[in-house]
Every structure is written in C-alpha cells, then in structure tokens.
PDB file of C-alpha atoms in Angstrom:
ATOM      1  CA  MET A   1       0.000   0.000   0.000  1.00  0.00           C
ATOM      2  CA  ASN A   2       1.426   3.406  -0.968  1.00  0.00           C
ATOM      3  CA  ILE A   3       0.638   6.961   0.004  1.00  0.00           C
ATOM      4  CA  TYR A   4      -1.959   7.237  -2.760  1.00  0.00           C
ATOM      5  CA  ALA A   5      -3.857   4.263  -1.404  1.00  0.00           C
ATOM      6  CA  MET A   6      -3.692   5.790   2.075  1.00  0.00           C
ATOM      7  CA  ALA A   7      -5.151   8.990   0.673  1.00  0.00           C
ATOM      8  CA  GLY A   8      -7.837   6.954  -1.056  1.00  0.00           C
ATOM      9  CA  ALA A   9      -8.735   5.299   2.228  1.00  0.00           C
ATOM     10  CA  VAL A  10      -9.212   8.701   3.858  1.00  0.00           C
ATOM     11  CA  VAL A  11     -11.392   9.786   0.934  1.00  0.00           C
ATOM     12  CA  GLY A  12     -13.352   6.570   1.341  1.00  0.00           C
ATOM     13  CA  TYR A  13     -14.102   7.346   4.983  1.00  0.00           C
ATOM     14  CA  ALA A  14     -15.110  10.890   4.096  1.00  0.00           C
ATOM     15  CA  GLY A  15     -17.312   9.690   1.265  1.00  0.00           C
ATOM     16  CA  ILE A  16     -19.087   7.200   3.505  1.00  0.00           C
ATOM     17  CA  ALA A  17     -19.741   9.867   6.093  1.00  0.00           C
ATOM     18  CA  ALA A  18     -21.014  12.311   3.484  1.00  0.00           C
ATOM     19  CA  LYS A  19     -23.303   9.953   1.587  1.00  0.00           C
ATOM     20  CA  ARG A  20     -24.920   8.067   4.478  1.00  0.00           C
ATOM     21  CA  SER A  21     -28.385   9.628   4.552  1.00  0.00           C
ATOM     22  CA  SER A  22     -30.696   6.765   5.525  1.00  0.00           C
ATOM     23  CA  PRO A  23     -30.355   3.898   8.017  1.00  0.00           C
ATOM     24  CA  LEU A  24     -29.169   0.563   6.735  1.00  0.00           C
ATOM     25  CA  ILE A  25     -31.395  -2.478   6.782  1.00  0.00           C
ATOM     26  CA  SER A  26     -30.477  -4.266   9.993  1.00  0.00           C
ATOM     27  CA  ALA A  27     -28.569  -7.547   9.993  1.00  0.00           C
ATOM     28  CA  ASP A  28     -30.833  -9.243  12.529  1.00  0.00           C
ATOM     29  CA  HIS A  29     -30.804 -12.517  10.565  1.00  0.00           C
ATOM     30  CA  TRP A  30     -27.116 -12.680  11.546  1.00  0.00           C
ATOM     31  CA  SER A  31     -27.919 -11.745  15.157  1.00  0.00           C
ATOM     32  CA  ARG A  32     -30.283 -14.479  16.277  1.00  0.00           C
ATOM     33  CA  SER A  33     -27.717 -16.977  17.502  1.00  0.00           C
ATOM     34  CA  ARG A  34     -24.537 -16.914  19.542  1.00  0.00           C
ATOM     35  CA  GLY A  35     -21.168 -18.650  19.499  1.00  0.00           C
ATOM     36  CA  ASN A  36     -21.254 -19.993  15.951  1.00  0.00           C
ATOM     37  CA  ILE A  37     -17.988 -21.260  14.479  1.00  0.00           C
ATOM     38  CA  ILE A  38     -16.676 -19.857  11.179  1.00  0.00           C
ATOM     39  CA  GLY A  39     -13.827 -21.728   9.476  1.00  0.00           C
ATOM     40  CA  HIS A  40     -10.972 -19.299   8.752  1.00  0.00           C
ATOM     41  CA  ARG A  41     -10.106 -19.829   5.084  1.00  0.00           C
ATOM     42  CA  GLY A  42     -11.957 -23.093   5.622  1.00  0.00           C
ATOM     43  CA  CYS A  43      -9.266 -24.320   7.981  1.00  0.00           C
ATOM     44  CA  ARG A  44      -5.521 -23.671   8.134  1.00  0.00           C
ATOM     45  CA  THR A  45      -3.452 -25.760  10.522  1.00  0.00           C
ATOM     46  CA  ASP A  46      -0.446 -27.991   9.904  1.00  0.00           C
ATOM     47  CA  GLU A  47      -2.741 -31.019   9.882  1.00  0.00           C
ATOM     48  CA  THR A  48      -5.268 -29.571   7.428  1.00  0.00           C
ATOM     49  CA  PRO A  49      -5.166 -28.533   3.750  1.00  0.00           C
ATOM     50  CA  THR A  50      -3.861 -25.130   2.683  1.00  0.00           C
ATOM     51  CA  GLY A  51      -6.396 -22.440   3.527  1.00  0.00           C
ATOM     52  CA  ASN A  52      -8.704 -21.111   0.821  1.00  0.00           C
ATOM     53  CA  THR A  53      -8.661 -24.375  -1.136  1.00  0.00           C
ATOM     54  CA  MET A  54     -11.694 -26.508  -1.848  1.00  0.00           C
ATOM     55  CA  SER A  55     -10.217 -29.219   0.376  1.00  0.00           C
ATOM     56  CA  ALA A  56     -10.009 -26.745   3.266  1.00  0.00           C
ATOM     57  CA  PHE A  57     -13.627 -25.701   2.794  1.00  0.00           C
ATOM     58  CA  LYS A  58     -14.772 -29.314   2.651  1.00  0.00           C
ATOM     59  CA  ALA A  59     -12.837 -30.074   5.857  1.00  0.00           C
ATOM     60  CA  ALA A  60     -14.524 -27.134   7.591  1.00  0.00           C
ATOM     61  CA  ALA A  61     -17.941 -28.364   6.474  1.00  0.00           C
ATOM     62  CA  LYS A  62     -17.285 -31.718   8.165  1.00  0.00           C
ATOM     63  CA  GLY A  63     -16.446 -30.040  11.470  1.00  0.00           C
ATOM     64  CA  SER A  64     -18.423 -27.724  13.731  1.00  0.00           C
ATOM     65  CA  ALA A  65     -18.412 -24.696  11.416  1.00  0.00           C
ATOM     66  CA  VAL A  66     -21.699 -23.110  10.378  1.00  0.00           C
ATOM     67  CA  GLY A  67     -19.861 -21.062   7.781  1.00  0.00           C
ATOM     68  CA  ILE A  68     -16.553 -20.428   6.054  1.00  0.00           C
ATOM     69  CA  GLU A  69     -14.404 -17.320   5.751  1.00  0.00           C
ATOM     70  CA  LEU A  70     -12.563 -16.705   2.488  1.00  0.00           C
ATOM     71  CA  ASP A  71     -10.535 -14.014   0.739  1.00  0.00           C
ATOM     72  CA  LEU A  72     -11.307 -12.531  -2.666  1.00  0.00           C
ATOM     73  CA  GLN A  73      -9.157 -10.842  -5.292  1.00  0.00           C
ATOM     74  CA  ILE A  74      -9.725  -9.925  -8.918  1.00  0.00           C
ATOM     75  CA  THR A  75      -7.378 -11.148 -11.652  1.00  0.00           C
ATOM     76  CA  ALA A  76      -6.107  -9.331 -14.726  1.00  0.00           C
ATOM     77  CA  ASP A  77      -8.864 -11.005 -16.779  1.00  0.00           C
ATOM     78  CA  ASN A  78     -11.614 -10.069 -14.276  1.00  0.00           C
ATOM     79  CA  LYS A  79     -12.045 -13.429 -12.577  1.00  0.00           C
ATOM     80  CA  ILE A  80     -12.824 -13.412  -8.849  1.00  0.00           C
ATOM     81  CA  VAL A  81     -10.443 -15.839  -7.158  1.00  0.00           C
ATOM     82  CA  VAL A  82     -10.173 -17.128  -3.612  1.00  0.00           C
ATOM     83  CA  TYR A  83      -6.663 -16.373  -2.380  1.00  0.00           C
ATOM     84  CA  HIS A  84      -5.341 -14.512   0.664  1.00  0.00           C
ATOM     85  CA  ASP A  85      -1.878 -13.109  -0.091  1.00  0.00           C
ATOM     86  CA  LEU A  86      -1.544 -10.257  -2.578  1.00  0.00           C
ATOM     87  CA  THR A  87       1.421 -12.074  -4.148  1.00  0.00           C
ATOM     88  CA  THR A  88       2.038 -15.721  -4.918  1.00  0.00           C
ATOM     89  CA  ALA A  89       5.223 -16.431  -2.941  1.00  0.00           C
ATOM     90  CA  GLY A  90       3.580 -17.576   0.290  1.00  0.00           C
ATOM     91  CA  ASN A  91       1.700 -20.668  -0.873  1.00  0.00           C
ATOM     92  CA  LEU A  92       2.555 -21.279  -4.536  1.00  0.00           C
ATOM     93  CA  HIS A  93       5.619 -22.531  -6.384  1.00  0.00           C
ATOM     94  CA  GLY A  94       7.212 -20.281  -8.980  1.00  0.00           C
ATOM     95  CA  PRO A  95       8.308 -16.639  -9.105  1.00  0.00           C
ATOM     96  CA  ASP A  96       6.666 -14.121  -6.804  1.00  0.00           C
ATOM     97  CA  GLU A  97       4.003 -12.234  -8.758  1.00  0.00           C
ATOM     98  CA  THR A  98       1.072  -9.997  -7.905  1.00  0.00           C
ATOM     99  CA  VAL A  99      -2.191 -11.927  -8.063  1.00  0.00           C
ATOM    100  CA  MET A 100      -4.161  -9.032  -9.564  1.00  0.00           C
ATOM    101  CA  LYS A 101      -1.684  -8.756 -12.447  1.00  0.00           C
ATOM    102  CA  MET A 102      -2.034 -12.410 -13.443  1.00  0.00           C
ATOM    103  CA  THR A 103      -4.754 -14.083 -15.478  1.00  0.00           C
ATOM    104  CA  TYR A 104      -6.717 -16.931 -13.973  1.00  0.00           C
ATOM    105  CA  ALA A 105      -5.097 -19.328 -16.465  1.00  0.00           C
ATOM    106  CA  GLU A 106      -1.658 -18.266 -15.208  1.00  0.00           C
ATOM    107  CA  LEU A 107      -2.696 -18.699 -11.573  1.00  0.00           C
ATOM    108  CA  SER A 108      -4.199 -22.105 -12.285  1.00  0.00           C
ATOM    109  CA  GLN A 109      -0.850 -23.374 -13.533  1.00  0.00           C
ATOM    110  CA  ARG A 110       0.786 -22.689 -10.168  1.00  0.00           C
ATOM    111  CA  LYS A 111       1.062 -25.600  -7.742  1.00  0.00           C
ATOM    112  CA  PHE A 112       0.648 -25.265  -3.986  1.00  0.00           C
ATOM    113  CA  LYS A 113       3.773 -25.769  -1.911  1.00  0.00           C
ATOM    114  CA  LYS A 114       2.125 -28.122   0.560  1.00  0.00           C
ATOM    115  CA  PRO A 115       2.691 -31.620  -0.911  1.00  0.00           C
ATOM    116  CA  GLU A 116      -0.778 -32.800   0.103  1.00  0.00           C
ATOM    117  CA  ASP A 117      -2.307 -30.004  -1.990  1.00  0.00           C
ATOM    118  CA  ALA A 118      -0.344 -30.634  -5.172  1.00  0.00           C
ATOM    119  CA  ASP A 119      -3.548 -31.364  -7.099  1.00  0.00           C
ATOM    120  CA  GLU A 120      -5.368 -28.275  -5.839  1.00  0.00           C
ATOM    121  CA  THR A 121      -5.915 -25.144  -7.898  1.00  0.00           C
ATOM    122  CA  ILE A 122      -6.923 -21.690  -6.717  1.00  0.00           C
ATOM    123  CA  PRO A 123     -10.736 -21.770  -6.639  1.00  0.00           C
ATOM    124  CA  LEU A 124     -13.000 -19.355  -8.443  1.00  0.00           C
ATOM    125  CA  PHE A 125     -15.433 -17.577  -6.134  1.00  0.00           C
ATOM    126  CA  GLU A 126     -18.449 -19.120  -7.843  1.00  0.00           C
ATOM    127  CA  GLU A 127     -17.129 -22.601  -7.074  1.00  0.00           C
ATOM    128  CA  VAL A 128     -17.018 -21.840  -3.367  1.00  0.00           C
ATOM    129  CA  VAL A 129     -20.386 -20.068  -3.337  1.00  0.00           C
ATOM    130  CA  GLU A 130     -22.003 -23.051  -5.050  1.00  0.00           C
ATOM    131  CA  PHE A 131     -20.392 -25.401  -2.511  1.00  0.00           C
ATOM    132  CA  ALA A 132     -21.605 -23.259   0.401  1.00  0.00           C
ATOM    133  CA  SER A 133     -25.114 -23.110  -1.027  1.00  0.00           C
ATOM    134  CA  GLN A 134     -25.264 -26.882  -1.455  1.00  0.00           C
ATOM    135  CA  ASN A 135     -23.964 -27.494   2.073  1.00  0.00           C
ATOM    136  CA  ASN A 136     -26.011 -24.877   3.925  1.00  0.00           C
ATOM    137  CA  LEU A 137     -22.939 -22.869   4.946  1.00  0.00           C
ATOM    138  CA  LYS A 138     -22.792 -19.161   5.643  1.00  0.00           C
ATOM    139  CA  LEU A 139     -20.107 -17.133   3.877  1.00  0.00           C
ATOM    140  CA  VAL A 140     -17.840 -14.537   5.454  1.00  0.00           C
ATOM    141  CA  VAL A 141     -16.256 -12.865   2.440  1.00  0.00           C
ATOM    142  CA  GLU A 142     -13.151 -10.705   2.865  1.00  0.00           C
ATOM    143  CA  LEU A 143     -12.427  -8.316   0.013  1.00  0.00           C
ATOM    144  CA  LYS A 144      -8.663  -7.893  -0.400  1.00  0.00           C
ATOM    145  CA  GLY A 145      -6.390  -5.329  -1.979  1.00  0.00           C
ATOM    146  CA  TRP A 146      -6.339  -1.568  -2.456  1.00  0.00           C
ATOM    147  CA  SER A 147      -7.117  -1.077  -6.149  1.00  0.00           C
ATOM    148  CA  ARG A 148      -9.800  -1.989  -8.709  1.00  0.00           C
ATOM    149  CA  SER A 149     -12.287  -1.813  -5.879  1.00  0.00           C
ATOM    150  CA  ARG A 150     -15.375  -1.173  -7.984  1.00  0.00           C
ATOM    151  CA  ASP A 151     -14.711  -4.168 -10.238  1.00  0.00           C
ATOM    152  CA  LEU A 152     -14.017  -6.489  -7.305  1.00  0.00           C
ATOM    153  CA  CYS A 153     -17.132  -5.427  -5.396  1.00  0.00           C
ATOM    154  CA  THR A 154     -19.466  -5.489  -8.418  1.00  0.00           C
ATOM    155  CA  ARG A 155     -18.434  -8.931  -9.607  1.00  0.00           C
ATOM    156  CA  SER A 156     -18.416 -10.438  -6.102  1.00  0.00           C
ATOM    157  CA  ILE A 157     -21.932  -9.202  -5.366  1.00  0.00           C
ATOM    158  CA  ASP A 158     -23.176 -10.416  -8.754  1.00  0.00           C
ATOM    159  CA  ILE A 159     -21.918 -13.935  -7.967  1.00  0.00           C
ATOM    160  CA  LEU A 160     -23.609 -13.946  -4.545  1.00  0.00           C
ATOM    161  CA  LYS A 161     -26.870 -12.843  -6.150  1.00  0.00           C
ATOM    162  CA  ARG A 162     -26.605 -15.475  -8.879  1.00  0.00           C
ATOM    163  CA  PHE A 163     -26.571 -18.217  -6.223  1.00  0.00           C
ATOM    164  CA  ASN A 164     -29.146 -16.463  -4.010  1.00  0.00           C
ATOM    165  CA  MET A 165     -26.593 -16.199  -1.202  1.00  0.00           C
ATOM    166  CA  MET A 166     -26.778 -12.499  -0.328  1.00  0.00           C
ATOM    167  CA  GLN A 167     -28.669 -13.043   2.923  1.00  0.00           C
ATOM    168  CA  GLU A 168     -26.364 -15.913   3.912  1.00  0.00           C
ATOM    169  CA  SER A 169     -23.212 -13.853   3.438  1.00  0.00           C
ATOM    170  CA  MET A 170     -21.289 -11.208   5.342  1.00  0.00           C
ATOM    171  CA  ILE A 171     -18.773  -8.969   3.579  1.00  0.00           C
ATOM    172  CA  ILE A 172     -15.726  -7.870   5.576  1.00  0.00           C
ATOM    173  CA  THR A 173     -12.675  -5.811   4.656  1.00  0.00           C
ATOM    174  CA  PHE A 174      -9.834  -3.688   5.987  1.00  0.00           C
ATOM    175  CA  ASN A 175     -10.371  -1.300   3.063  1.00  0.00           C
ATOM    176  CA  PRO A 176     -13.030   1.393   3.669  1.00  0.00           C
ATOM    177  CA  ILE A 177     -13.260   2.025  -0.074  1.00  0.00           C
ATOM    178  CA  HIS A 178     -14.433  -1.570  -0.595  1.00  0.00           C
ATOM    179  CA  LEU A 179     -16.987  -1.056   2.163  1.00  0.00           C
ATOM    180  CA  TYR A 180     -18.185   2.173   0.575  1.00  0.00           C
ATOM    181  CA  ASN A 181     -18.567   0.518  -2.846  1.00  0.00           C
ATOM    182  CA  VAL A 182     -20.388  -2.505  -1.428  1.00  0.00           C
ATOM    183  CA  ARG A 183     -22.822  -0.304   0.447  1.00  0.00           C
ATOM    184  CA  SER A 184     -23.446   1.943  -2.549  1.00  0.00           C
ATOM    185  CA  MET A 185     -24.375  -1.126  -4.623  1.00  0.00           C
ATOM    186  CA  GLU A 186     -26.207  -3.233  -2.069  1.00  0.00           C
ATOM    187  CA  LYS A 187     -28.013  -1.991   1.033  1.00  0.00           C
ATOM    188  CA  GLU A 188     -29.002  -5.342   2.539  1.00  0.00           C
ATOM    189  CA  VAL A 189     -25.874  -7.471   2.706  1.00  0.00           C
ATOM    190  CA  PRO A 190     -24.336  -7.526   6.212  1.00  0.00           C
ATOM    191  CA  ALA A 191     -20.972  -5.761   6.126  1.00  0.00           C
ATOM    192  CA  ALA A 192     -18.141  -4.962   8.528  1.00  0.00           C
ATOM    193  CA  LEU A 193     -14.838  -3.132   8.657  1.00  0.00           C
ATOM    194  CA  LEU A 194     -12.184  -5.370  10.189  1.00  0.00           C
ATOM    195  CA  VAL A 195     -10.601  -3.893  13.301  1.00  0.00           C
ATOM    196  CA  THR A 196      -7.193  -4.714  14.773  1.00  0.00           C
ATOM    197  CA  ASN A 197      -4.550  -3.069  16.921  1.00  0.00           C
ATOM    198  CA  GLY A 198      -1.732  -1.366  15.040  1.00  0.00           C
ATOM    199  CA  PHE A 199      -3.665  -0.909  11.789  1.00  0.00           C
ATOM    200  CA  VAL A 200      -2.773   2.776  11.373  1.00  0.00           C
ATOM    201  CA  SER A 201       0.815   2.249  12.523  1.00  0.00           C
ATOM    202  CA  HIS A 202       1.302  -0.611  10.069  1.00  0.00           C
ATOM    203  CA  PHE A 203       0.382   1.424   7.016  1.00  0.00           C
ATOM    204  CA  ALA A 204       2.023   4.621   8.274  1.00  0.00           C
ATOM    205  CA  GLY A 205       5.242   2.631   8.556  1.00  0.00           C
ATOM    206  CA  LYS A 206       5.035   1.824   4.854  1.00  0.00           C
ATOM    207  CA  ILE A 207       5.263   5.536   4.137  1.00  0.00           C
ATOM    208  CA  HIS A 208       8.153   6.151   6.560  1.00  0.00           C
ATOM    209  CA  SER A 209       9.463   4.013   9.409  1.00  0.00           C
ATOM    210  CA  CYS A 210       9.515   6.966  11.818  1.00  0.00           C
ATOM    211  CA  LEU A 211       5.740   7.327  11.509  1.00  0.00           C
ATOM    212  CA  THR A 212       5.291   3.965  13.229  1.00  0.00           C
ATOM    213  CA  TYR A 213       6.344   5.560  16.521  1.00  0.00           C
ATOM    214  CA  LEU A 214       4.029   8.555  16.110  1.00  0.00           C
ATOM    215  CA  THR A 215       0.752   6.818  15.371  1.00  0.00           C
ATOM    216  CA  PRO A 216      -0.230   4.742  18.484  1.00  0.00           C
ATOM    217  CA  PRO A 217      -2.753   7.411  19.589  1.00  0.00           C
ATOM    218  CA  LEU A 218      -4.352   7.233  16.128  1.00  0.00           C
ATOM    219  CA  ASP A 219      -4.509   3.447  16.449  1.00  0.00           C
ATOM    220  CA  ARG A 220      -6.484   3.796  19.669  1.00  0.00           C
ATOM    221  CA  VAL A 221      -8.874   6.322  18.123  1.00  0.00           C
ATOM    222  CA  PHE A 222      -9.333   4.121  15.046  1.00  0.00           C
ATOM    223  CA  CYS A 223     -10.136   1.043  17.146  1.00  0.00           C
ATOM    224  CA  TRP A 224     -12.567   2.981  19.323  1.00  0.00           C
ATOM    225  CA  ALA A 225     -14.401   4.522  16.349  1.00  0.00           C
ATOM    226  CA  SER A 226     -14.572   1.203  14.497  1.00  0.00           C
ATOM    227  CA  MET A 227     -15.936  -0.659  17.537  1.00  0.00           C
ATOM    228  CA  GLU A 228     -18.399   1.983  18.713  1.00  0.00           C
ATOM    229  CA  PRO A 229     -21.831   0.769  17.520  1.00  0.00           C
ATOM    230  CA  SER A 230     -23.340   4.243  17.475  1.00  0.00           C
ATOM    231  CA  LEU A 231     -20.740   5.291  14.880  1.00  0.00           C
ATOM    232  CA  LEU A 232     -20.457   2.236  12.641  1.00  0.00           C
ATOM    233  CA  PRO A 233     -23.847   2.435  10.867  1.00  0.00           C
ATOM    234  CA  SER A 234     -23.582   6.172  10.239  1.00  0.00           C
ATOM    235  CA  PHE A 235     -19.932   6.580   9.321  1.00  0.00           C
ATOM    236  CA  LEU A 236     -18.575   3.253   8.102  1.00  0.00           C
ATOM    237  CA  GLY A 237     -21.589   1.691   6.425  1.00  0.00           C
ATOM    238  CA  ALA A 238     -21.282  -1.391   8.640  1.00  0.00           C
ATOM    239  CA  THR A 239     -23.988  -3.483  10.281  1.00  0.00           C
ATOM    240  CA  ILE A 240     -21.670  -5.939  12.050  1.00  0.00           C
ATOM    241  CA  VAL A 241     -18.687  -5.294  14.327  1.00  0.00           C
ATOM    242  CA  ALA A 242     -15.636  -7.426  13.421  1.00  0.00           C
ATOM    243  CA  PRO A 243     -12.736  -6.854  15.830  1.00  0.00           C
ATOM    244  CA  ASN A 244      -9.730  -9.032  16.429  1.00  0.00           C
ATOM    245  CA  GLU A 245     -10.546 -11.195  19.444  1.00  0.00           C
ATOM    246  CA  LYS A 246      -7.906  -9.458  21.596  1.00  0.00           C
ATOM    247  CA  LEU A 247      -9.966  -6.253  21.451  1.00  0.00           C
ATOM    248  CA  ILE A 248     -13.037  -7.836  23.069  1.00  0.00           C
ATOM    249  CA  LYS A 249     -12.680  -7.212  26.788  1.00  0.00           C
ATOM    250  CA  SER A 250     -16.140  -7.562  28.297  1.00  0.00           C
ATOM    251  CA  GLN A 251     -19.658  -8.887  28.015  1.00  0.00           C
ATOM    252  CA  ARG A 252     -20.896  -5.358  28.564  1.00  0.00           C
ATOM    253  CA  TRP A 253     -19.410  -4.203  25.259  1.00  0.00           C
ATOM    254  CA  VAL A 254     -20.969  -7.135  23.366  1.00  0.00           C
ATOM    255  CA  GLU A 255     -24.356  -6.372  24.918  1.00  0.00           C
ATOM    256  CA  ARG A 256     -23.987  -2.749  23.863  1.00  0.00           C
ATOM    257  CA  VAL A 257     -23.415  -3.838  20.259  1.00  0.00           C
ATOM    258  CA  HIS A 258     -26.469  -6.097  20.434  1.00  0.00           C
ATOM    259  CA  SER A 259     -28.546  -3.205  21.773  1.00  0.00           C
ATOM    260  CA  TYR A 260     -27.986  -1.550  18.386  1.00  0.00           C
ATOM    261  CA  ASN A 261     -29.353  -4.674  16.658  1.00  0.00           C
ATOM    262  CA  MET A 262     -25.870  -5.538  15.420  1.00  0.00           C
ATOM    263  CA  SER A 263     -23.891  -8.725  15.779  1.00  0.00           C
ATOM    264  CA  VAL A 264     -20.245  -9.424  16.623  1.00  0.00           C
ATOM    265  CA  ASP A 265     -17.927 -11.490  14.433  1.00  0.00           C
ATOM    266  CA  THR A 266     -14.449 -11.964  15.910  1.00  0.00           C
ATOM    267  CA  TRP A 267     -11.220 -13.523  14.666  1.00  0.00           C
ATOM    268  CA  THR A 268      -9.006 -15.569  14.932  1.00  0.00           C
ATOM    269  CA  VAL A 269      -9.686 -17.759  17.985  1.00  0.00           C
ATOM    270  CA  ASN A 270      -7.823 -21.060  18.342  1.00  0.00           C
ATOM    271  CA  CYS A 271      -8.077 -21.560  22.113  1.00  0.00           C
ATOM    272  CA  GLN A 272     -11.050 -23.518  23.448  1.00  0.00           C
ATOM    273  CA  GLN A 273     -11.001 -21.581  26.738  1.00  0.00           C
ATOM    274  CA  ARG A 274     -11.075 -18.220  24.953  1.00  0.00           C
ATOM    275  CA  ALA A 275     -13.866 -19.415  22.673  1.00  0.00           C
ATOM    276  CA  ALA A 276     -15.904 -20.402  25.742  1.00  0.00           C
ATOM    277  CA  GLU A 277     -15.329 -16.958  27.257  1.00  0.00           C
ATOM    278  CA  LEU A 278     -16.430 -15.206  24.068  1.00  0.00           C
ATOM    279  CA  ARG A 279     -19.566 -17.362  23.937  1.00  0.00           C
ATOM    280  CA  LYS A 280     -20.302 -16.355  27.520  1.00  0.00           C
ATOM    281  CA  PHE A 281     -19.967 -12.724  26.435  1.00  0.00           C
ATOM    282  CA  GLY A 282     -22.553 -13.411  23.711  1.00  0.00           C
ATOM    283  CA  VAL A 283     -20.339 -13.092  20.615  1.00  0.00           C
ATOM    284  CA  ASN A 284     -22.259 -14.233  17.547  1.00  0.00           C
ATOM    285  CA  PHE A 285     -19.553 -15.638  15.299  1.00  0.00           C
ATOM    286  CA  ILE A 286     -16.102 -16.942  16.228  1.00  0.00           C
ATOM    287  CA  THR A 287     -13.646 -17.398  13.356  1.00  0.00           C
ATOM    288  CA  THR A 288     -11.039 -20.120  13.891  1.00  0.00           C
ATOM    289  CA  ASP A 289      -8.284 -21.939  12.023  1.00  0.00           C
ATOM    290  CA  SER A 290      -9.167 -25.236  13.679  1.00  0.00           C
ATOM    291  CA  THR A 291     -11.784 -27.787  12.708  1.00  0.00           C
ATOM    292  CA  LYS A 292     -11.731 -29.033  16.324  1.00  0.00           C
ATOM    293  CA  LEU A 293     -12.901 -25.881  18.110  1.00  0.00           C
ATOM    294  CA  GLU A 294     -16.414 -26.376  19.466  1.00  0.00           C
TER     295      GLU A 294
END
C-alpha cells in the first residue's frame, strides 16, 4: 500500500460519512444466535489442507463450522479468485508475482507448496459459493487489496446474487473504499470493517518508518471509532462489528453492540477456553483456524 492508497482510504471514509443519509437495513438474521464457528479460510493448521482451497472448505464443512471465511481478489482477466496473499510467494511454487496482475489461467498453472495439496488449484469464487449453497454454509467474504475496488465489489456481489446467497453472506474488509462501494451497490448485505490493533501504525510505517512511533494514539482512536456501535452504521456503512478477538474485553461491550441490533464477528480464535469466554460474552460468530474448536 502506498501513500496514494492511504489517501484513497481517507477519501473513502469521508465519502461514507457524506453519503450516508438513511439507516441501513439491519442484519438481525445474523444476530439471532450466539457462538457460531466460522472456518478461517476453511481451515488452516499444519494437519489440514492449505487455507482457501476446496479441500479446506470441505474439511470445515465436516467439522463444527456453520460457515466459512474466504478471501477474494480480482485477476487481470476479471475473474474473482479465492486467495489470501496479494502475491504468490507464500503458498505457490514459482516466481513471486502480484495476483491481480495475473490471469486466472496463469494462476491455475501454479502448484501449492504443501505436498498434500499438489492437485489443488486456486478456486473461483463461484465454485465456493455453489459449494456453500449446497452445504447450507454461511459465507464470510473478505475483500482484499487496495485497487480496482469497484470491479471487485461489483463482480463479487453479482456472484452472490446469482446463487441467491446475499442473505447468507457477510462482507468484511480492511479497506473502507471496498466497504463504501459494497454499500453503494447493495443496502441489505451484512458488512463490517475489520478492526485490529496497530492498523494505522502498520500502514504509516510503509510511508516512513519513523511514523510507526508517532501513530499509536491514532490506532487507539481508530479502534474505538470502528468498535463503537453508534458510529459504525452512520460513518462506516457497517452493520456488524468485526474486531480481532484481543480487542473484546467484556460482556458489557458485546451487549452494547447487540442493543444496536448488530452482531459481533471476531477472529481468529484457536483456544477452546477463549472461545468459551467469548460465547459467555454473547459473541455471535467466532472465526477459527481449527476444525476441532467447538
């Protein structure tokens, strides 16, 4: 992410604030139950397939998950693919390339590094949506990247509509421009801005390393604003709060979110004891890497 993308993010926030003139349709169909398990990229432990593969999603469906989380990017030839990293080096053999600059045919030729997944290919979004629809799974869809936002959002929403999965899906993102575009196209789909400590510092450090030491107060303000339910609907276009699990400190906060007819989706929880505590707090959805968390 460069300084232009940072500027775009600020514009995105301002645009959301300026254009929000009517209340969003509430996400109460996501708020009726508590403590549901969402499989993070399907599942992603040493004992399970590589995350965001069809094998990982199938493994999650066999466990306790009521839904699967996945990551979306758009390719050079406008295909929506399910892949987390912005470049290929992490999980795929071959030279490190930017996913958005490759065609789907080029991506499909790459083999996964994990030997057990040698026969896997990067899935198309419609493949995963069809699988979720057939297996009664909810979808938590993370929109990745900092460019071509309109194309990514438009095509992703079109695929969800084609399979009649809009009401069974939640769209999440770190990018406020994605959130703005989703909300301008579709008023009903549940949506959330992902919240984590150090978000502002991380991207400020990409501009200049010294900025990392100057931004902790901004990090605290960002987390507060993104987790405050009275601000999210009006300023961020969100109907669900999606903080990193370390930011959830009390049952009182969860109850406050629920009082605004919003639900809480947290990530990434791999400890059974912590999951039990979050259920006690009343958290709606708990995203985990493990197929064994109950």
